[in-house]
Amino acid sequence: MTTLALAGLGWAMRAVWQIRLATAGEPASGLPDQGEGNHRPLTSLEDSYHLVSSASGFAAAVCAIAFLVWMGRVRHNGRELSGARPRYAGLWVYLGWVVPVVNFWFPRGIIADAYRSSAPGEPLPLSLNVWWGMWLISMLTGVGLTYADSTDEIIARAYTDVWQLLASDAAVIAAAVAGIFLVRAVTAVQERRMN
């Protein structure tokens, strides 16, 4: 849960810096990447955005590792509690995030399966669908956690289309918050069942 909170905080800091960039406006010297391999020196605000972006990226990477470990554990616990074979093979805990098309439902399915195995007959927690919906929105916008733009390109977008960046940041932050509630709900039901 701590890593989810740190990742959400990191993305909130990115949003703050993007707003600062948008309100400061593009410098008279133009964008950082001036094309044909030419880059101008960064302003102090742009340079600090690079630092914030790197720190939030690191927090997200640590969060991703911790979340994968947690997913593996709840899948295993669900199998132990129910005695039934999980719907998804263990390899999908990791591959389910990166294999195209299946990455739109396998991660959610793995957690839902673990919850159902741990608490038969109980409805899935609302946080599961909120978390997954926000994750998909951030993924599909192309500017969330999975964007392909460089930091300088993100800075350029902050000067012109900051609303797109902020919408995606909001989805990532909402996914992190819902993820905290999800981890608590699934972990609590498994601990209750084990006791």
PDB file of C-alpha atoms in Angstrom:
ATOM      1  CA  MET A   1       0.000   0.000   0.000  1.00  0.00           C
ATOM      2  CA  THR A   2       2.862   2.353   0.749  1.00  0.00           C
ATOM      3  CA  THR A   3       4.289   1.946  -2.727  1.00  0.00           C
ATOM      4  CA  LEU A   4       0.875   2.706  -4.271  1.00  0.00           C
ATOM      5  CA  ALA A   5       0.686   5.866  -2.159  1.00  0.00           C
ATOM      6  CA  LEU A   6       4.202   6.890  -3.221  1.00  0.00           C
ATOM      7  CA  ALA A   7       3.431   6.267  -6.897  1.00  0.00           C
ATOM      8  CA  GLY A   8       0.221   8.302  -6.616  1.00  0.00           C
ATOM      9  CA  LEU A   9       2.119  11.091  -4.859  1.00  0.00           C
ATOM     10  CA  GLY A  10       4.778  10.992  -7.578  1.00  0.00           C
ATOM     11  CA  TRP A  11       2.144  11.404 -10.269  1.00  0.00           C
ATOM     12  CA  ALA A  12       0.508  14.233  -8.304  1.00  0.00           C
ATOM     13  CA  MET A  13       3.873  16.004  -8.229  1.00  0.00           C
ATOM     14  CA  ARG A  14       4.180  15.554 -11.982  1.00  0.00           C
ATOM     15  CA  ALA A  15       0.764  17.169 -12.389  1.00  0.00           C
ATOM     16  CA  VAL A  16       1.796  20.119 -10.208  1.00  0.00           C
ATOM     17  CA  TRP A  17       4.932  20.643 -12.312  1.00  0.00           C
ATOM     18  CA  GLN A  18       2.949  20.333 -15.533  1.00  0.00           C
ATOM     19  CA  ILE A  19       0.597  23.050 -14.298  1.00  0.00           C
ATOM     20  CA  ARG A  20       3.616  25.179 -13.390  1.00  0.00           C
ATOM     21  CA  LEU A  21       5.031  24.671 -16.891  1.00  0.00           C
ATOM     22  CA  ALA A  22       1.699  25.558 -18.502  1.00  0.00           C
ATOM     23  CA  THR A  23       1.295  28.730 -16.448  1.00  0.00           C
ATOM     24  CA  ALA A  24       4.911  29.794 -17.037  1.00  0.00           C
ATOM     25  CA  GLY A  25       4.415  29.358 -20.776  1.00  0.00           C
ATOM     26  CA  GLU A  26       6.860  28.336 -23.435  1.00  0.00           C
ATOM     27  CA  PRO A  27      10.151  30.273 -23.183  1.00  0.00           C
ATOM     28  CA  ALA A  28      11.055  32.703 -25.952  1.00  0.00           C
ATOM     29  CA  SER A  29      13.898  30.370 -26.905  1.00  0.00           C
ATOM     30  CA  GLY A  30      11.362  27.698 -27.904  1.00  0.00           C
ATOM     31  CA  LEU A  31      10.895  24.080 -26.910  1.00  0.00           C
ATOM     32  CA  PRO A  32      13.693  22.069 -25.288  1.00  0.00           C
ATOM     33  CA  ASP A  33      13.920  19.748 -28.309  1.00  0.00           C
ATOM     34  CA  GLN A  34      14.350  22.112 -31.250  1.00  0.00           C
ATOM     35  CA  GLY A  35      14.487  19.376 -33.859  1.00  0.00           C
ATOM     36  CA  GLU A  36      17.283  17.783 -35.886  1.00  0.00           C
ATOM     37  CA  GLY A  37      19.080  16.772 -32.689  1.00  0.00           C
ATOM     38  CA  ASN A  38      19.352  20.336 -31.377  1.00  0.00           C
ATOM     39  CA  HIS A  39      18.478  20.948 -27.726  1.00  0.00           C
ATOM     40  CA  ARG A  40      18.557  24.249 -25.945  1.00  0.00           C
ATOM     41  CA  PRO A  41      19.598  24.463 -22.271  1.00  0.00           C
ATOM     42  CA  LEU A  42      16.699  23.701 -19.965  1.00  0.00           C
ATOM     43  CA  THR A  43      15.159  26.360 -17.768  1.00  0.00           C
ATOM     44  CA  SER A  44      15.303  25.702 -14.022  1.00  0.00           C
ATOM     45  CA  LEU A  45      11.593  24.768 -14.083  1.00  0.00           C
ATOM     46  CA  GLU A  46      12.115  22.300 -16.949  1.00  0.00           C
ATOM     47  CA  ASP A  47      15.171  20.871 -15.219  1.00  0.00           C
ATOM     48  CA  SER A  48      13.210  20.369 -11.991  1.00  0.00           C
ATOM     49  CA  TYR A  49      10.442  18.648 -14.004  1.00  0.00           C
ATOM     50  CA  HIS A  50      13.057  16.164 -15.240  1.00  0.00           C
ATOM     51  CA  LEU A  51      13.918  15.406 -11.596  1.00  0.00           C
ATOM     52  CA  VAL A  52      10.255  15.047 -10.576  1.00  0.00           C
ATOM     53  CA  SER A  53       9.596  12.845 -13.605  1.00  0.00           C
ATOM     54  CA  SER A  54      12.549  10.588 -12.774  1.00  0.00           C
ATOM     55  CA  ALA A  55      11.542  10.304  -9.118  1.00  0.00           C
ATOM     56  CA  SER A  56       7.923   9.475 -10.000  1.00  0.00           C
ATOM     57  CA  GLY A  57       9.110   6.932 -12.564  1.00  0.00           C
ATOM     58  CA  PHE A  58      11.272   5.271  -9.922  1.00  0.00           C
ATOM     59  CA  ALA A  59       8.352   5.216  -7.452  1.00  0.00           C
ATOM     60  CA  ALA A  60       6.127   3.671 -10.132  1.00  0.00           C
ATOM     61  CA  ALA A  61       8.730   0.983 -10.890  1.00  0.00           C
ATOM     62  CA  VAL A  62       9.043   0.054  -7.199  1.00  0.00           C
ATOM     63  CA  CYS A  63       5.238   0.041  -6.942  1.00  0.00           C
ATOM     64  CA  ALA A  64       4.941  -2.240  -9.971  1.00  0.00           C
ATOM     65  CA  ILE A  65       7.367  -4.765  -8.466  1.00  0.00           C
ATOM     66  CA  ALA A  66       5.609  -4.709  -5.093  1.00  0.00           C
ATOM     67  CA  PHE A  67       2.197  -5.045  -6.761  1.00  0.00           C
ATOM     68  CA  LEU A  68       3.327  -8.042  -8.825  1.00  0.00           C
ATOM     69  CA  VAL A  69       4.641  -9.730  -5.685  1.00  0.00           C
ATOM     70  CA  TRP A  70       1.331  -9.021  -3.935  1.00  0.00           C
ATOM     71  CA  MET A  71      -0.654 -10.388  -6.895  1.00  0.00           C
ATOM     72  CA  GLY A  72       1.384 -13.581  -6.841  1.00  0.00           C
ATOM     73  CA  ARG A  73       0.764 -13.973  -3.121  1.00  0.00           C
ATOM     74  CA  VAL A  74      -2.997 -13.407  -3.243  1.00  0.00           C
ATOM     75  CA  ARG A  75      -3.270 -15.814  -6.182  1.00  0.00           C
ATOM     76  CA  HIS A  76      -1.362 -18.435  -4.183  1.00  0.00           C
ATOM     77  CA  ASN A  77      -3.418 -17.757  -1.034  1.00  0.00           C
ATOM     78  CA  GLY A  78      -6.652 -18.045  -3.019  1.00  0.00           C
ATOM     79  CA  ARG A  79      -5.560 -21.439  -4.296  1.00  0.00           C
ATOM     80  CA  GLU A  80      -4.637 -22.595  -0.789  1.00  0.00           C
ATOM     81  CA  LEU A  81      -7.894 -21.346   0.725  1.00  0.00           C
ATOM     82  CA  SER A  82     -10.173 -22.871  -1.904  1.00  0.00           C
ATOM     83  CA  GLY A  83      -8.205 -25.954  -2.859  1.00  0.00           C
ATOM     84  CA  ALA A  84      -9.149 -25.210  -6.472  1.00  0.00           C
ATOM     85  CA  ARG A  85      -6.828 -24.528  -9.340  1.00  0.00           C
ATOM     86  CA  PRO A  86      -6.751 -20.800 -10.268  1.00  0.00           C
ATOM     87  CA  ARG A  87      -8.299 -19.739 -13.570  1.00  0.00           C
ATOM     88  CA  TYR A  88      -5.033 -18.190 -14.758  1.00  0.00           C
ATOM     89  CA  ALA A  89      -1.624 -19.864 -14.752  1.00  0.00           C
ATOM     90  CA  GLY A  90       0.972 -18.246 -12.490  1.00  0.00           C
ATOM     91  CA  LEU A  91       2.945 -16.957 -15.469  1.00  0.00           C
ATOM     92  CA  TRP A  92       0.050 -14.616 -16.309  1.00  0.00           C
ATOM     93  CA  VAL A  93       0.646 -12.666 -13.094  1.00  0.00           C
ATOM     94  CA  TYR A  94       3.611 -11.161 -14.982  1.00  0.00           C
ATOM     95  CA  LEU A  95       2.832 -11.681 -18.667  1.00  0.00           C
ATOM     96  CA  GLY A  96      -0.752 -10.485 -18.242  1.00  0.00           C
ATOM     97  CA  TRP A  97       0.509  -6.914 -18.034  1.00  0.00           C
ATOM     98  CA  VAL A  98       2.629  -6.947 -21.196  1.00  0.00           C
ATOM     99  CA  VAL A  99       0.987  -9.304 -23.699  1.00  0.00           C
ATOM    100  CA  PRO A 100      -1.172  -7.178 -26.009  1.00  0.00           C
ATOM    101  CA  VAL A 101      -4.945  -7.623 -25.868  1.00  0.00           C
ATOM    102  CA  VAL A 102      -4.946  -9.917 -22.801  1.00  0.00           C
ATOM    103  CA  ASN A 103      -3.461  -7.053 -20.780  1.00  0.00           C
ATOM    104  CA  PHE A 104      -6.921  -5.462 -20.987  1.00  0.00           C
ATOM    105  CA  TRP A 105      -8.457  -8.067 -18.648  1.00  0.00           C
ATOM    106  CA  PHE A 106      -6.011 -10.675 -17.274  1.00  0.00           C
ATOM    107  CA  PRO A 107      -4.592  -8.651 -14.336  1.00  0.00           C
ATOM    108  CA  ARG A 108      -8.094  -7.764 -13.127  1.00  0.00           C
ATOM    109  CA  GLY A 109      -9.185 -11.363 -13.677  1.00  0.00           C
ATOM    110  CA  ILE A 110      -6.328 -12.762 -11.601  1.00  0.00           C
ATOM    111  CA  ILE A 111      -7.248 -10.570  -8.633  1.00  0.00           C
ATOM    112  CA  ALA A 112     -10.979 -11.260  -9.042  1.00  0.00           C
ATOM    113  CA  ASP A 113     -10.281 -14.999  -9.156  1.00  0.00           C
ATOM    114  CA  ALA A 114      -8.144 -14.813  -6.000  1.00  0.00           C
ATOM    115  CA  TYR A 115     -10.891 -12.850  -4.211  1.00  0.00           C
ATOM    116  CA  ARG A 116     -13.641 -15.263  -5.255  1.00  0.00           C
ATOM    117  CA  SER A 117     -11.491 -18.199  -4.139  1.00  0.00           C
ATOM    118  CA  SER A 118     -10.919 -16.525  -0.783  1.00  0.00           C
ATOM    119  CA  ALA A 119     -14.482 -15.307  -0.196  1.00  0.00           C
ATOM    120  CA  PRO A 120     -16.914 -17.532  -2.093  1.00  0.00           C
ATOM    121  CA  GLY A 121     -20.301 -15.941  -2.571  1.00  0.00           C
ATOM    122  CA  GLU A 122     -19.177 -12.443  -1.578  1.00  0.00           C
ATOM    123  CA  PRO A 123     -19.420  -9.694  -4.193  1.00  0.00           C
ATOM    124  CA  LEU A 124     -16.185  -8.344  -5.602  1.00  0.00           C
ATOM    125  CA  PRO A 125     -14.994  -5.146  -3.947  1.00  0.00           C
ATOM    126  CA  LEU A 126     -15.970  -1.968  -5.809  1.00  0.00           C
ATOM    127  CA  SER A 127     -12.336  -0.874  -5.597  1.00  0.00           C
ATOM    128  CA  LEU A 128     -11.389  -3.646  -8.055  1.00  0.00           C
ATOM    129  CA  ASN A 129     -13.450  -2.171 -10.881  1.00  0.00           C
ATOM    130  CA  VAL A 130     -12.569   1.428 -10.028  1.00  0.00           C
ATOM    131  CA  TRP A 131      -8.857   0.557  -9.943  1.00  0.00           C
ATOM    132  CA  TRP A 132      -9.028  -1.336 -13.218  1.00  0.00           C
ATOM    133  CA  GLY A 133     -11.151   1.303 -14.963  1.00  0.00           C
ATOM    134  CA  MET A 134      -8.769   4.094 -13.978  1.00  0.00           C
ATOM    135  CA  TRP A 135      -5.782   1.967 -14.992  1.00  0.00           C
ATOM    136  CA  LEU A 136      -7.300   1.346 -18.437  1.00  0.00           C
ATOM    137  CA  ILE A 137      -8.113   5.027 -18.907  1.00  0.00           C
ATOM    138  CA  SER A 138      -4.533   5.991 -18.091  1.00  0.00           C
ATOM    139  CA  MET A 139      -3.235   3.295 -20.431  1.00  0.00           C
ATOM    140  CA  LEU A 140      -5.534   4.175 -23.330  1.00  0.00           C
ATOM    141  CA  THR A 141      -4.924   7.919 -23.194  1.00  0.00           C
ATOM    142  CA  GLY A 142      -1.348   7.352 -24.299  1.00  0.00           C
ATOM    143  CA  VAL A 143       0.078   9.848 -21.828  1.00  0.00           C
ATOM    144  CA  GLY A 144      -0.197   7.905 -18.572  1.00  0.00           C
ATOM    145  CA  LEU A 145       2.190   5.309 -17.277  1.00  0.00           C
ATOM    146  CA  THR A 146       2.676   3.790 -20.719  1.00  0.00           C
ATOM    147  CA  TYR A 147       3.457   6.859 -22.819  1.00  0.00           C
ATOM    148  CA  ALA A 148       6.297   6.714 -25.308  1.00  0.00           C
ATOM    149  CA  ASP A 149       7.162  10.422 -25.264  1.00  0.00           C
ATOM    150  CA  SER A 150      10.454  11.653 -23.853  1.00  0.00           C
ATOM    151  CA  THR A 151      10.434  14.033 -20.897  1.00  0.00           C
ATOM    152  CA  ASP A 152      11.202  16.929 -23.255  1.00  0.00           C
ATOM    153  CA  GLU A 153       8.190  15.972 -25.396  1.00  0.00           C
ATOM    154  CA  ILE A 154       6.014  15.889 -22.260  1.00  0.00           C
ATOM    155  CA  ILE A 155       7.303  19.376 -21.394  1.00  0.00           C
ATOM    156  CA  ALA A 156       6.331  20.558 -24.883  1.00  0.00           C
ATOM    157  CA  ARG A 157       2.856  19.086 -24.394  1.00  0.00           C
ATOM    158  CA  ALA A 158       2.555  20.836 -21.031  1.00  0.00           C
ATOM    159  CA  TYR A 159       3.070  24.140 -22.823  1.00  0.00           C
ATOM    160  CA  THR A 160       0.314  23.441 -25.370  1.00  0.00           C
ATOM    161  CA  ASP A 161      -2.067  20.655 -24.212  1.00  0.00           C
ATOM    162  CA  VAL A 162      -1.688  20.390 -20.461  1.00  0.00           C
ATOM    163  CA  TRP A 163      -5.305  19.215 -20.027  1.00  0.00           C
ATOM    164  CA  GLN A 164      -4.498  15.869 -21.698  1.00  0.00           C
ATOM    165  CA  LEU A 165      -1.568  15.307 -19.367  1.00  0.00           C
ATOM    166  CA  LEU A 166      -3.611  16.271 -16.323  1.00  0.00           C
ATOM    167  CA  ALA A 167      -6.503  13.989 -17.300  1.00  0.00           C
ATOM    168  CA  SER A 168      -4.136  11.050 -17.575  1.00  0.00           C
ATOM    169  CA  ASP A 169      -2.358  12.008 -14.336  1.00  0.00           C
ATOM    170  CA  ALA A 170      -5.733  12.116 -12.577  1.00  0.00           C
ATOM    171  CA  ALA A 171      -6.511   8.600 -13.837  1.00  0.00           C
ATOM    172  CA  VAL A 172      -3.148   7.287 -12.588  1.00  0.00           C
ATOM    173  CA  ILE A 173      -3.636   8.942  -9.195  1.00  0.00           C
ATOM    174  CA  ALA A 174      -7.199   7.581  -8.943  1.00  0.00           C
ATOM    175  CA  ALA A 175      -5.912   4.101  -9.873  1.00  0.00           C
ATOM    176  CA  ALA A 176      -3.303   4.329  -7.113  1.00  0.00           C
ATOM    177  CA  VAL A 177      -5.891   5.383  -4.510  1.00  0.00           C
ATOM    178  CA  ALA A 178      -8.348   2.676  -5.609  1.00  0.00           C
ATOM    179  CA  GLY A 179      -5.434   0.219  -5.615  1.00  0.00           C
ATOM    180  CA  ILE A 180      -4.806   0.952  -1.940  1.00  0.00           C
ATOM    181  CA  PHE A 181      -8.437   0.108  -1.140  1.00  0.00           C
ATOM    182  CA  LEU A 182      -8.212  -2.994  -3.340  1.00  0.00           C
ATOM    183  CA  VAL A 183      -5.092  -4.304  -1.620  1.00  0.00           C
ATOM    184  CA  ARG A 184      -6.707  -3.721   1.762  1.00  0.00           C
ATOM    185  CA  ALA A 185      -9.956  -5.474   0.752  1.00  0.00           C
ATOM    186  CA  VAL A 186      -8.360  -8.570  -0.770  1.00  0.00           C
ATOM    187  CA  THR A 187      -5.715  -8.896   1.933  1.00  0.00           C
ATOM    188  CA  ALA A 188      -8.314  -8.480   4.708  1.00  0.00           C
ATOM    189  CA  VAL A 189     -10.637 -11.153   3.301  1.00  0.00           C
ATOM    190  CA  GLN A 190      -7.756 -13.602   2.957  1.00  0.00           C
ATOM    191  CA  GLU A 191      -6.461 -12.905   6.462  1.00  0.00           C
ATOM    192  CA  ARG A 192      -9.976 -13.282   7.891  1.00  0.00           C
ATOM    193  CA  ARG A 193     -10.391 -16.620   6.108  1.00  0.00           C
ATOM    194  CA  MET A 194      -6.961 -17.871   7.253  1.00  0.00           C
ATOM    195  CA  ASN A 195      -7.779 -17.072  10.871  1.00  0.00           C
TER     196      ASN A 195
END
